[in-house]
XYZ file of C-alpha atoms in Angstrom:
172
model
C 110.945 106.929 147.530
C 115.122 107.829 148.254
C 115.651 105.301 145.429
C 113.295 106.793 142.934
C 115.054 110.281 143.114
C 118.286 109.206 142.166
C 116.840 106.781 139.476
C 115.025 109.198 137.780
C 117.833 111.779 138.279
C 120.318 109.454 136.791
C 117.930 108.600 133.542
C 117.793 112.231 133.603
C 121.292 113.105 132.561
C 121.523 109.912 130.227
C 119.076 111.327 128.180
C 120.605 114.814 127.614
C 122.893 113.884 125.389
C 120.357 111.876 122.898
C 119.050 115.331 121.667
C 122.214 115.931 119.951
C 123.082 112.513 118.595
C 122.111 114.024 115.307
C 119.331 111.179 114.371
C 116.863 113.046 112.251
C 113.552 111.717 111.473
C 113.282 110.412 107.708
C 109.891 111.384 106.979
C 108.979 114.540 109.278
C 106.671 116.859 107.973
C 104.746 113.633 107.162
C 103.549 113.629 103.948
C 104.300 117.936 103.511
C 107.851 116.652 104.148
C 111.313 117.034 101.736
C 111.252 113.289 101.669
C 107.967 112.258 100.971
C 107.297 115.079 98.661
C 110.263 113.583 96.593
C 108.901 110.049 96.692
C 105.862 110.883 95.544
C 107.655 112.773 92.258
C 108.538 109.457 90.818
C 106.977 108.135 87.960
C 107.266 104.010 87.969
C 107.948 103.027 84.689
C 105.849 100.092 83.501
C 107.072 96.320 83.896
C 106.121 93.418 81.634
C 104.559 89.743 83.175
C 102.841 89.351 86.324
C 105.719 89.980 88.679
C 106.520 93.429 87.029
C 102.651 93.868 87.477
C 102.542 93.399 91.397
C 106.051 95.232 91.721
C 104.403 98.152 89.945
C 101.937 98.218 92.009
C 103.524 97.416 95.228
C 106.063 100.267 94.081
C 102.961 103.448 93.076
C 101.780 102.256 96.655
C 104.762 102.646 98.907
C 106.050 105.899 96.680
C 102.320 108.015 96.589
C 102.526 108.522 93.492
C 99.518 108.463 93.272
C 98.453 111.622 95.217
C 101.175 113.477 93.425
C 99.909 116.884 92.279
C 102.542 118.095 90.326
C 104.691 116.780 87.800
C 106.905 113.714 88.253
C 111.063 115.013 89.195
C 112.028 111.481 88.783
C 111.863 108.431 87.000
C 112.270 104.957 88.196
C 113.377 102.309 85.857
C 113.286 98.622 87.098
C 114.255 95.491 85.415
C 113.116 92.052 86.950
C 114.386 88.732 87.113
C 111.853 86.357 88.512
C 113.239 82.390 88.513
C 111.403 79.628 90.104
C 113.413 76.475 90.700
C 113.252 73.376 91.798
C 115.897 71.948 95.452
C 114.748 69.032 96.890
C 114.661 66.133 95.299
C 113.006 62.527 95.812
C 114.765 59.015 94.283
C 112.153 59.042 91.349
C 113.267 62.591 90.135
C 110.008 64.065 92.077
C 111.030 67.534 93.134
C 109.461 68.014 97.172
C 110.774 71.836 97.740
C 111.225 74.825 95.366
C 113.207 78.380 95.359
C 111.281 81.547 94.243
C 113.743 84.071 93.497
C 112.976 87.382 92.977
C 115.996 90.454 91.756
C 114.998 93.936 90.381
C 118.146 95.991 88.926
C 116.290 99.561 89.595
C 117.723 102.952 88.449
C 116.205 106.481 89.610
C 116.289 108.918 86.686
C 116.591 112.824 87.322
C 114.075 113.878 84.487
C 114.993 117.592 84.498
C 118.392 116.497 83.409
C 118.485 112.333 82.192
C 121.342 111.919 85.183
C 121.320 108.227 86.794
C 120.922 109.608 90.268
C 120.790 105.515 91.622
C 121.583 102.736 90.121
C 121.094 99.464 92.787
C 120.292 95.958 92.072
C 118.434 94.425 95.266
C 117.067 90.740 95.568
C 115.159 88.455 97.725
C 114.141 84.513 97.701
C 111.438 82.092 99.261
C 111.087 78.744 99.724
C 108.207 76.707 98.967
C 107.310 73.439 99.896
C 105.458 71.011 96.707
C 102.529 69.359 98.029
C 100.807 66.321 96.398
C 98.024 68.873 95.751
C 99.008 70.549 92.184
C 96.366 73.593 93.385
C 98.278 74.065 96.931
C 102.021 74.277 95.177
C 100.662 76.870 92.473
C 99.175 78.839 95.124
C 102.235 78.888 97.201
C 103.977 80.077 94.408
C 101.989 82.497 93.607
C 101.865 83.929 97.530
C 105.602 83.756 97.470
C 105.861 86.069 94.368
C 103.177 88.640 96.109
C 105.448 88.767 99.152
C 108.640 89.324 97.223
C 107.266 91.705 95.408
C 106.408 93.715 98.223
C 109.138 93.095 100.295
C 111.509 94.175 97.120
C 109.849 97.598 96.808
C 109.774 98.108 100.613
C 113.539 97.744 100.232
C 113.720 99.908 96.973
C 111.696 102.495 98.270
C 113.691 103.126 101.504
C 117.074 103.675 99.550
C 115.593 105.784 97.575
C 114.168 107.662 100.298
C 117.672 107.873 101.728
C 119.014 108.768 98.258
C 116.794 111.764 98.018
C 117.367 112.977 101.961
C 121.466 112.590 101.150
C 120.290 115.088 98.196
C 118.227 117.159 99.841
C 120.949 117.666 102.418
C 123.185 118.418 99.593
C 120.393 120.478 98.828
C 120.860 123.685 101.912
């Protein structure tokens, strides 16, 4: 018990000073809040093939927009580049292991005024192993361009949302 006084005294007075280390939530309010009212007021612009299909999908998920109730502030522009090559190999020109890459050049629009308020190029890749079973390979493929789809607009999606909370600072 004469050690747990001083302990919890101790923790105490180290945690005093984290109140004023200036870290700030990113989405309080929840979804009422500055941030996620502004992700919400993007319109995804439409993306040709497959991949631009699950990106702008993965993209209308992550932002809300579609429980927006007003009209869109921004627009959000993406161009992707979706390249699927073979690595590995064998002697008789077989190739055994294959690189999914997956880059999206995306721009956020200001639609009250047509100002580029972001203009970022992010990109991700995934390696896939090629089976003797034709079915198994495709399917691998096709997982690996679901996940980097997802995991692209999971990265888009939180710069913009710190875009938008360096604005809305700006903002007061």
């Amino acid at each position: 018990m004469r050690r747990l006084v001083p302990t919890l005294a101790l923790a105490l007075v180290l945690a005093l000073p984290l109140g004023a280390c200036g870290l700030k939530p990113m989405y309080a309010g929840g979804t009422g809040g500055a941030i996620a009212q502004g992700l919400s007021a993007i319109d995804v612009s439409e993306m040709p093939g497959r991949a631009g299909w699950l990106m702008h999908s993965a993209l209308v998920d992550k932002l809300g927009s579609g429980q927006r109730t007003g009209p869109a502030r921004y627009r959000l522009d993406v161009r992707l580049d979706d390249k699927l090559e073979g690595l590995g190999l064998l002697s008789d020109d077989t190739v055994t292991r294959e690189r999914r890459t997956l880059r999206a050049r995306y721009q956020l629009v200001d639609l009250a005024t047509g100002a580029i308020v972001l203009d970022e190029t992010v990109g991700l890749d995934a390696g896939i192993d090629v089976v003797s079973s034709e079915y198994a390979t495709i399917a691998a493929e096709n997982t690996a361009l679901e996940n980097l789809a997802k995991e692209v607009a999971d990265r888009i999606v939180t710069r913009i949302a710190l875009k938008l909370r360096t604005l809305d600072e700006a903002a007061r």
